[in-house]
Amino acid sequence: MDGTLSIRPFAEADRGPVKALWLGCGLVVPYNDPDADIDLAAGRENSDILLGILPDGRVAATAMVGHDGHRGWLYYVAVDPAYRDTGFGRIMVRAGEDWLRARSIRKAQLLIRETNTAVRAFYERIGWSESPRTVMERWL
Ligand SMILES: CC(C)(COP(=O)(O)OP(=O)(O)OC[C@H]1O[C@@H](n2cnc3c(N)ncnc32)[C@H](O)[C@@H]1OP(=O)(O)O)[C@@H](O)C(=O)NCCC(=O)NCCS
């Protein structure tokens, strides 16, 4: 299926399908409002939401990408369950990496929730490794 997915940035008409995809992939949690996340990230100079589009125009996959001037980050890497294991996840991560590379960002990072143990093997399979860092946080 690899050749059947095209990449384009989020447009407003995609909001409903994108939120439905995130919900269906278990990526929507009470402490993150997907609408607010879309509003803050889509189409910005330092961030965007990349969509994987099927030939019929439907959204099958997403990757939110952004950088802070130093590191790049991926969020909301998601593939419609109906299209898993066909290479779409890899395509979306590569698209995010390319987006960052094009902006001279040298390292990409992402966070895996502690409850999402299955996904770790996916990232390792496509060339990522665990970062030997401790991530600190504070809600603002
Ligand atoms: C994680 C996810 C994006 C993977 O998408 P996908 O389209 O199924 O992945 P791909 O088909 O591109 O897989 C690439 C490779 O990783 C392997 N792989 C995929 N998921 C895997 C898993 N859970 N465990 C081990 N290997 C996995 C594939 O078999 C493939 O291997 P290959 O190179 O031998 O062919 C998808 O399962 C998903 O949307 N999960 C729910 C949302 C999520 O957890 N996102 C990540 C948040 S951090």
Short mmCIF file of N, CA and C and ligand atoms in Angstrom, two decimals:
data_model
loop_
_atom_site.label_atom_id
_atom_site.label_comp_id
_atom_site.label_asym_id
_atom_site.label_seq_id
_atom_site.Cartn_x
_atom_site.Cartn_y
_atom_site.Cartn_z
N MET A 1 0.83 -1.21 0.00
CA MET A 1 0.00 0.00 0.00
C MET A 1 0.86 1.25 0.00
N ASP A 2 2.20 1.11 0.15
CA ASP A 2 3.04 2.28 0.35
C ASP A 2 2.78 3.39 -0.66
N GLY A 3 2.66 3.01 -1.94
CA GLY A 3 2.54 4.01 -2.99
C GLY A 3 1.20 4.70 -3.00
N THR A 4 0.27 4.27 -2.17
CA THR A 4 -1.08 4.81 -2.26
C THR A 4 -1.33 5.95 -1.29
N LEU A 5 -0.35 6.28 -0.47
CA LEU A 5 -0.56 7.34 0.52
C LEU A 5 0.16 8.59 0.09
N SER A 6 -0.57 9.70 -0.01
CA SER A 6 0.11 10.96 -0.31
C SER A 6 0.05 11.84 0.94
N ILE A 7 1.02 12.71 1.05
CA ILE A 7 1.15 13.55 2.24
C ILE A 7 0.78 15.00 1.89
N ARG A 8 -0.04 15.59 2.73
CA ARG A 8 -0.31 17.03 2.60
C ARG A 8 -0.59 17.59 3.98
N PRO A 9 -0.46 18.91 4.15
CA PRO A 9 -0.74 19.49 5.46
C PRO A 9 -2.24 19.57 5.75
N PHE A 10 -2.57 19.66 7.01
CA PHE A 10 -3.93 19.79 7.50
C PHE A 10 -4.60 21.03 6.90
N ALA A 11 -5.87 20.87 6.53
CA ALA A 11 -6.71 22.01 6.18
C ALA A 11 -7.97 21.95 7.05
N GLU A 12 -8.64 23.07 7.20
CA GLU A 12 -9.75 23.15 8.17
C GLU A 12 -10.81 22.05 7.94
N ALA A 13 -11.07 21.70 6.69
CA ALA A 13 -12.08 20.68 6.40
C ALA A 13 -11.70 19.30 6.94
N ASP A 14 -10.43 19.15 7.32
CA ASP A 14 -9.95 17.85 7.84
C ASP A 14 -10.22 17.68 9.33
N ARG A 15 -10.69 18.73 10.00
CA ARG A 15 -10.75 18.70 11.46
C ARG A 15 -11.57 17.51 11.98
N GLY A 16 -12.76 17.30 11.43
CA GLY A 16 -13.60 16.20 11.91
C GLY A 16 -12.94 14.84 11.71
N PRO A 17 -12.52 14.50 10.48
CA PRO A 17 -11.86 13.21 10.26
C PRO A 17 -10.58 13.02 11.08
N VAL A 18 -9.83 14.09 11.26
CA VAL A 18 -8.58 13.97 12.03
C VAL A 18 -8.91 13.65 13.50
N LYS A 19 -9.87 14.37 14.06
CA LYS A 19 -10.23 14.11 15.46
C LYS A 19 -10.79 12.69 15.62
N ALA A 20 -11.58 12.25 14.65
CA ALA A 20 -12.15 10.89 14.71
C ALA A 20 -11.03 9.85 14.65
N LEU A 21 -10.03 10.12 13.80
CA LEU A 21 -8.90 9.19 13.69
C LEU A 21 -8.13 9.12 15.01
N TRP A 22 -7.85 10.27 15.59
CA TRP A 22 -7.12 10.30 16.87
C TRP A 22 -7.90 9.57 17.96
N LEU A 23 -9.22 9.80 17.97
CA LEU A 23 -10.06 9.12 18.97
C LEU A 23 -9.99 7.61 18.76
N GLY A 24 -10.13 7.19 17.50
CA GLY A 24 -10.11 5.76 17.18
C GLY A 24 -8.77 5.10 17.45
N CYS A 25 -7.71 5.90 17.49
CA CYS A 25 -6.37 5.38 17.75
C CYS A 25 -6.00 5.48 19.23
N GLY A 26 -6.93 5.94 20.06
CA GLY A 26 -6.66 6.02 21.49
C GLY A 26 -5.71 7.14 21.88
N LEU A 27 -5.61 8.17 21.05
CA LEU A 27 -4.65 9.24 21.32
C LEU A 27 -5.27 10.46 21.99
N VAL A 28 -6.60 10.44 22.16
CA VAL A 28 -7.25 11.59 22.81
C VAL A 28 -7.41 11.28 24.30
N VAL A 29 -6.82 12.14 25.12
CA VAL A 29 -6.85 11.95 26.57
C VAL A 29 -7.45 13.21 27.21
N PRO A 30 -8.00 13.07 28.42
CA PRO A 30 -8.71 14.20 29.03
C PRO A 30 -7.88 15.47 29.17
N TYR A 31 -6.56 15.32 29.34
CA TYR A 31 -5.74 16.52 29.57
C TYR A 31 -5.26 17.18 28.28
N ASN A 32 -5.62 16.63 27.10
CA ASN A 32 -5.29 17.28 25.83
C ASN A 32 -6.55 17.48 25.00
N ASP A 33 -6.88 18.72 24.69
CA ASP A 33 -8.04 19.03 23.85
C ASP A 33 -7.58 18.99 22.39
N PRO A 34 -8.07 18.04 21.59
CA PRO A 34 -7.58 17.93 20.22
C PRO A 34 -7.82 19.19 19.39
N ASP A 35 -8.94 19.88 19.64
CA ASP A 35 -9.19 21.12 18.89
C ASP A 35 -8.13 22.17 19.21
N ALA A 36 -7.80 22.29 20.49
CA ALA A 36 -6.77 23.26 20.89
C ALA A 36 -5.41 22.85 20.31
N ASP A 37 -5.14 21.55 20.31
CA ASP A 37 -3.86 21.08 19.76
C ASP A 37 -3.78 21.40 18.26
N ILE A 38 -4.88 21.18 17.55
CA ILE A 38 -4.91 21.50 16.11
C ILE A 38 -4.71 23.01 15.91
N ASP A 39 -5.44 23.80 16.68
CA ASP A 39 -5.36 25.26 16.51
C ASP A 39 -3.94 25.78 16.75
N LEU A 40 -3.25 25.20 17.71
CA LEU A 40 -1.91 25.69 18.03
C LEU A 40 -0.85 25.20 17.05
N ALA A 41 -1.08 24.04 16.43
CA ALA A 41 0.00 23.43 15.64
C ALA A 41 -0.16 23.56 14.13
N ALA A 42 -1.38 23.56 13.63
CA ALA A 42 -1.58 23.44 12.18
C ALA A 42 -1.15 24.70 11.44
N GLY A 43 -0.34 24.50 10.43
CA GLY A 43 0.00 25.58 9.51
C GLY A 43 0.84 26.70 10.10
N ARG A 44 1.55 26.43 11.18
CA ARG A 44 2.41 27.44 11.80
C ARG A 44 3.82 27.37 11.21
N GLU A 45 4.58 28.43 11.47
CA GLU A 45 5.94 28.46 10.95
C GLU A 45 6.77 27.31 11.52
N ASN A 46 6.59 27.04 12.80
CA ASN A 46 7.41 26.02 13.47
C ASN A 46 6.68 24.71 13.72
N SER A 47 5.49 24.56 13.19
CA SER A 47 4.76 23.31 13.42
C SER A 47 3.71 23.11 12.33
N ASP A 48 3.29 21.87 12.22
CA ASP A 48 2.20 21.57 11.28
C ASP A 48 1.63 20.19 11.61
N ILE A 49 0.53 19.88 10.99
CA ILE A 49 -0.04 18.53 11.09
C ILE A 49 -0.04 17.96 9.68
N LEU A 50 0.72 16.87 9.52
CA LEU A 50 0.82 16.23 8.21
C LEU A 50 -0.22 15.12 8.13
N LEU A 51 -0.87 15.02 6.99
CA LEU A 51 -1.90 14.01 6.80
C LEU A 51 -1.48 13.02 5.73
N GLY A 52 -1.78 11.75 5.96
CA GLY A 52 -1.62 10.71 4.95
C GLY A 52 -2.97 10.48 4.30
N ILE A 53 -3.03 10.75 3.00
CA ILE A 53 -4.31 10.76 2.29
C ILE A 53 -4.39 9.58 1.32
N LEU A 54 -5.51 8.87 1.39
CA LEU A 54 -5.76 7.75 0.47
C LEU A 54 -6.15 8.29 -0.91
N PRO A 55 -6.07 7.46 -1.95
CA PRO A 55 -6.44 7.93 -3.30
C PRO A 55 -7.85 8.51 -3.38
N ASP A 56 -8.76 8.03 -2.52
CA ASP A 56 -10.13 8.57 -2.56
C ASP A 56 -10.29 9.84 -1.72
N GLY A 57 -9.18 10.34 -1.17
CA GLY A 57 -9.22 11.61 -0.45
C GLY A 57 -9.38 11.49 1.05
N ARG A 58 -9.63 10.29 1.54
CA ARG A 58 -9.83 10.14 2.98
C ARG A 58 -8.51 10.21 3.75
N VAL A 59 -8.61 10.71 4.99
CA VAL A 59 -7.44 10.77 5.87
C VAL A 59 -7.25 9.40 6.50
N ALA A 60 -6.07 8.80 6.28
CA ALA A 60 -5.77 7.48 6.84
C ALA A 60 -4.72 7.55 7.93
N ALA A 61 -3.99 8.66 8.01
CA ALA A 61 -2.88 8.72 8.96
C ALA A 61 -2.50 10.17 9.22
N THR A 62 -1.88 10.39 10.38
CA THR A 62 -1.44 11.75 10.73
C THR A 62 -0.08 11.71 11.41
N ALA A 63 0.56 12.86 11.42
CA ALA A 63 1.73 13.09 12.28
C ALA A 63 1.80 14.60 12.52
N MET A 64 1.75 15.00 13.79
CA MET A 64 1.97 16.40 14.13
C MET A 64 3.48 16.59 14.29
N VAL A 65 3.98 17.67 13.74
CA VAL A 65 5.42 17.89 13.78
C VAL A 65 5.70 19.33 14.19
N GLY A 66 6.78 19.53 14.90
CA GLY A 66 7.13 20.90 15.28
C GLY A 66 8.54 20.96 15.83
N HIS A 67 9.06 22.18 15.92
CA HIS A 67 10.38 22.34 16.53
C HIS A 67 10.43 23.63 17.32
N ASP A 68 11.38 23.69 18.25
CA ASP A 68 11.52 24.85 19.12
C ASP A 68 12.78 25.64 18.79
N GLY A 69 13.33 25.37 17.59
CA GLY A 69 14.57 26.03 17.21
C GLY A 69 15.79 25.19 17.52
N HIS A 70 15.60 24.11 18.25
CA HIS A 70 16.72 23.24 18.62
C HIS A 70 16.39 21.79 18.30
N ARG A 71 15.38 21.23 18.98
CA ARG A 71 14.94 19.87 18.71
C ARG A 71 13.60 19.86 17.98
N GLY A 72 13.40 18.76 17.24
CA GLY A 72 12.12 18.55 16.59
C GLY A 72 11.33 17.49 17.34
N TRP A 73 10.02 17.59 17.26
CA TRP A 73 9.14 16.67 17.98
C TRP A 73 8.04 16.15 17.07
N LEU A 74 7.67 14.91 17.29
CA LEU A 74 6.51 14.33 16.63
C LEU A 74 5.44 14.02 17.67
N TYR A 75 4.21 14.28 17.30
CA TYR A 75 3.06 13.93 18.14
C TYR A 75 1.97 13.36 17.24
N TYR A 76 0.97 12.74 17.85
CA TYR A 76 -0.20 12.26 17.11
C TYR A 76 0.21 11.46 15.87
N VAL A 77 1.21 10.59 16.00
CA VAL A 77 1.50 9.63 14.92
C VAL A 77 0.40 8.57 14.99
N ALA A 78 -0.41 8.51 13.95
CA ALA A 78 -1.59 7.65 14.02
C ALA A 78 -1.93 7.10 12.64
N VAL A 79 -2.29 5.84 12.60
CA VAL A 79 -2.75 5.20 11.37
C VAL A 79 -4.11 4.56 11.64
N ASP A 80 -5.05 4.82 10.77
CA ASP A 80 -6.37 4.19 10.85
C ASP A 80 -6.19 2.68 11.04
N PRO A 81 -6.83 2.09 12.05
CA PRO A 81 -6.66 0.65 12.30
C PRO A 81 -6.90 -0.21 11.06
N ALA A 82 -7.72 0.24 10.14
CA ALA A 82 -8.00 -0.55 8.93
C ALA A 82 -6.80 -0.62 8.00
N TYR A 83 -5.79 0.25 8.23
CA TYR A 83 -4.64 0.31 7.31
C TYR A 83 -3.32 0.07 8.01
N ARG A 84 -3.39 -0.54 9.18
CA ARG A 84 -2.14 -0.81 9.92
C ARG A 84 -1.31 -1.87 9.22
N ASP A 85 -0.01 -1.85 9.51
CA ASP A 85 0.92 -2.87 9.00
C ASP A 85 1.04 -2.87 7.49
N THR A 86 0.79 -1.72 6.88
CA THR A 86 0.98 -1.60 5.43
C THR A 86 2.03 -0.54 5.12
N GLY A 87 2.73 -0.07 6.14
CA GLY A 87 3.81 0.88 5.91
C GLY A 87 3.43 2.34 6.10
N PHE A 88 2.16 2.60 6.41
CA PHE A 88 1.73 4.00 6.53
C PHE A 88 2.38 4.70 7.72
N GLY A 89 2.53 3.96 8.83
CA GLY A 89 3.15 4.57 10.01
C GLY A 89 4.56 5.04 9.69
N ARG A 90 5.30 4.17 9.02
CA ARG A 90 6.67 4.52 8.62
C ARG A 90 6.66 5.74 7.70
N ILE A 91 5.73 5.78 6.75
CA ILE A 91 5.65 6.92 5.82
C ILE A 91 5.40 8.21 6.59
N MET A 92 4.52 8.16 7.59
CA MET A 92 4.20 9.39 8.32
C MET A 92 5.39 9.86 9.17
N VAL A 93 6.08 8.91 9.80
CA VAL A 93 7.25 9.31 10.60
C VAL A 93 8.33 9.87 9.68
N ARG A 94 8.54 9.23 8.54
CA ARG A 94 9.54 9.75 7.59
C ARG A 94 9.14 11.15 7.11
N ALA A 95 7.85 11.37 6.88
CA ALA A 95 7.39 12.70 6.43
C ALA A 95 7.69 13.74 7.51
N GLY A 96 7.47 13.36 8.76
CA GLY A 96 7.80 14.27 9.86
C GLY A 96 9.29 14.54 9.94
N GLU A 97 10.08 13.49 9.79
CA GLU A 97 11.55 13.66 9.80
C GLU A 97 11.97 14.59 8.66
N ASP A 98 11.40 14.39 7.48
CA ASP A 98 11.76 15.23 6.33
C ASP A 98 11.40 16.70 6.58
N TRP A 99 10.22 16.90 7.19
CA TRP A 99 9.77 18.27 7.51
C TRP A 99 10.80 18.95 8.41
N LEU A 100 11.28 18.22 9.40
CA LEU A 100 12.27 18.78 10.34
C LEU A 100 13.62 18.99 9.66
N ARG A 101 14.01 17.99 8.88
CA ARG A 101 15.31 18.08 8.18
C ARG A 101 15.34 19.32 7.27
N ALA A 102 14.22 19.57 6.62
CA ALA A 102 14.13 20.73 5.71
C ALA A 102 14.29 22.04 6.46
N ARG A 103 14.11 22.02 7.80
CA ARG A 103 14.26 23.23 8.62
C ARG A 103 15.55 23.19 9.45
N SER A 104 16.47 22.32 9.02
CA SER A 104 17.81 22.22 9.63
C SER A 104 17.80 21.71 11.06
N ILE A 105 16.75 21.01 11.45
CA ILE A 105 16.70 20.40 12.78
C ILE A 105 17.39 19.04 12.70
N ARG A 106 18.32 18.80 13.63
CA ARG A 106 19.19 17.63 13.50
C ARG A 106 18.73 16.42 14.29
N LYS A 107 17.87 16.63 15.28
CA LYS A 107 17.39 15.48 16.04
C LYS A 107 15.88 15.56 16.25
N ALA A 108 15.21 14.44 16.00
CA ALA A 108 13.77 14.35 16.23
C ALA A 108 13.52 13.51 17.48
N GLN A 109 12.53 13.89 18.23
CA GLN A 109 12.19 13.19 19.47
C GLN A 109 10.67 13.00 19.54
N LEU A 110 10.25 12.08 20.37
CA LEU A 110 8.82 11.91 20.62
C LEU A 110 8.64 11.25 21.97
N LEU A 111 7.46 11.39 22.50
CA LEU A 111 7.14 10.81 23.81
C LEU A 111 6.19 9.64 23.61
N ILE A 112 6.44 8.55 24.32
CA ILE A 112 5.53 7.41 24.31
C ILE A 112 4.91 7.31 25.70
N ARG A 113 3.60 7.31 25.76
CA ARG A 113 2.95 7.17 27.07
C ARG A 113 3.31 5.83 27.68
N GLU A 114 3.43 5.81 28.99
CA GLU A 114 3.86 4.58 29.66
C GLU A 114 2.87 3.44 29.45
N THR A 115 1.62 3.79 29.12
CA THR A 115 0.60 2.76 28.89
C THR A 115 0.67 2.21 27.47
N ASN A 116 1.44 2.84 26.60
CA ASN A 116 1.47 2.47 25.18
C ASN A 116 2.73 1.65 24.87
N THR A 117 2.86 0.51 25.52
CA THR A 117 4.09 -0.27 25.41
C THR A 117 4.26 -0.87 24.01
N ALA A 118 3.16 -1.17 23.31
CA ALA A 118 3.24 -1.86 22.02
C ALA A 118 3.96 -1.04 20.96
N VAL A 119 3.86 0.27 21.07
CA VAL A 119 4.34 1.12 19.98
C VAL A 119 5.88 1.25 19.97
N ARG A 120 6.49 0.95 21.07
CA ARG A 120 7.94 1.09 21.15
C ARG A 120 8.65 0.26 20.07
N ALA A 121 8.20 -0.97 19.86
CA ALA A 121 8.82 -1.85 18.87
C ALA A 121 8.67 -1.29 17.45
N PHE A 122 7.57 -0.59 17.21
CA PHE A 122 7.38 0.06 15.90
C PHE A 122 8.48 1.09 15.66
N TYR A 123 8.71 1.97 16.64
CA TYR A 123 9.72 3.00 16.44
C TYR A 123 11.12 2.39 16.30
N GLU A 124 11.40 1.36 17.09
CA GLU A 124 12.71 0.71 16.97
C GLU A 124 12.87 0.10 15.58
N ARG A 125 11.80 -0.47 15.08
CA ARG A 125 11.83 -1.10 13.75
C ARG A 125 12.17 -0.08 12.66
N ILE A 126 11.75 1.17 12.86
CA ILE A 126 11.98 2.17 11.81
C ILE A 126 13.16 3.09 12.17
N GLY A 127 14.03 2.59 13.05
CA GLY A 127 15.31 3.26 13.23
C GLY A 127 15.43 4.22 14.39
N TRP A 128 14.42 4.29 15.26
CA TRP A 128 14.50 5.16 16.43
C TRP A 128 15.04 4.37 17.62
N SER A 129 15.57 5.08 18.60
CA SER A 129 16.04 4.41 19.81
C SER A 129 15.65 5.22 21.04
N GLU A 130 15.64 4.55 22.18
CA GLU A 130 15.26 5.23 23.42
C GLU A 130 16.30 6.28 23.78
N SER A 131 15.84 7.44 24.17
CA SER A 131 16.73 8.54 24.53
C SER A 131 17.22 8.36 25.96
N PRO A 132 18.54 8.44 26.19
CA PRO A 132 19.03 8.31 27.56
C PRO A 132 18.91 9.63 28.32
N ARG A 133 17.69 10.12 28.43
CA ARG A 133 17.42 11.40 29.09
C ARG A 133 16.23 11.23 30.03
N THR A 134 16.14 12.07 31.01
CA THR A 134 14.95 12.14 31.84
C THR A 134 14.15 13.36 31.40
N VAL A 135 12.88 13.15 31.12
CA VAL A 135 12.03 14.26 30.70
C VAL A 135 11.36 14.84 31.94
N MET A 136 11.52 16.14 32.16
CA MET A 136 10.87 16.84 33.27
C MET A 136 9.68 17.61 32.72
N GLU A 137 8.69 17.87 33.55
CA GLU A 137 7.52 18.60 33.06
C GLU A 137 6.90 19.46 34.14
N ARG A 138 6.13 20.45 33.70
CA ARG A 138 5.32 21.26 34.61
C ARG A 138 4.17 21.83 33.83
N TRP A 139 2.96 21.67 34.31
CA TRP A 139 1.80 22.28 33.63
C TRP A 139 1.83 23.79 33.85
N LEU A 140 1.59 24.55 32.80
CA LEU A 140 1.62 26.02 32.89
C LEU A 140 0.19 26.58 32.89
C1 LIG B 1 2.06 2.86 15.79
C2 LIG B 1 1.37 2.96 14.44
C3 LIG B 1 1.40 4.39 13.98
C4 LIG B 1 2.11 2.05 13.44
O1 LIG B 1 1.52 2.23 12.17
P1 LIG B 1 1.59 1.11 11.04
O2 LIG B 1 1.11 1.75 9.79
O3 LIG B 1 0.88 -0.12 11.48
O4 LIG B 1 3.14 0.80 10.96
P2 LIG B 1 3.96 0.32 9.66
O5 LIG B 1 3.10 -0.60 8.87
O6 LIG B 1 4.53 1.48 8.96
O7 LIG B 1 5.12 -0.51 10.37
C5 LIG B 1 6.50 -0.32 10.10
C6 LIG B 1 7.23 -1.52 10.65
O8 LIG B 1 7.01 -1.60 12.06
C7 LIG B 1 6.38 -2.83 12.39
N1 LIG B 1 5.40 -2.58 13.44
C8 LIG B 1 4.30 -1.82 13.39
N2 LIG B 1 3.65 -1.81 14.56
C9 LIG B 1 4.39 -2.60 15.37
C10 LIG B 1 4.24 -3.02 16.73
N3 LIG B 1 3.23 -2.59 17.50
N4 LIG B 1 5.18 -3.84 17.26
C11 LIG B 1 6.22 -4.27 16.51
N5 LIG B 1 6.41 -3.91 15.20
C12 LIG B 1 5.49 -3.09 14.67
C13 LIG B 1 5.70 -3.30 11.12
O9 LIG B 1 5.52 -4.70 11.11
C14 LIG B 1 6.72 -2.83 10.08
O10 LIG B 1 7.80 -3.74 10.05
P3 LIG B 1 8.56 -4.15 8.66
O11 LIG B 1 9.59 -3.07 8.46
O12 LIG B 1 9.14 -5.46 8.98
O13 LIG B 1 7.54 -4.19 7.59
C15 LIG B 1 -0.09 2.45 14.54
O14 LIG B 1 -0.10 1.15 15.12
C16 LIG B 1 -0.99 3.34 15.37
O15 LIG B 1 -1.61 4.27 14.84
N6 LIG B 1 -1.10 3.06 16.68
C17 LIG B 1 -2.02 3.80 17.55
C18 LIG B 1 -1.56 5.21 17.81
C19 LIG B 1 -0.22 5.27 18.52
O16 LIG B 1 0.02 4.57 19.50
N7 LIG B 1 0.65 6.17 18.03
C20 LIG B 1 1.97 6.39 18.57
C21 LIG B 1 1.94 7.39 19.67
S1 LIG B 1 3.56 7.62 20.38
#
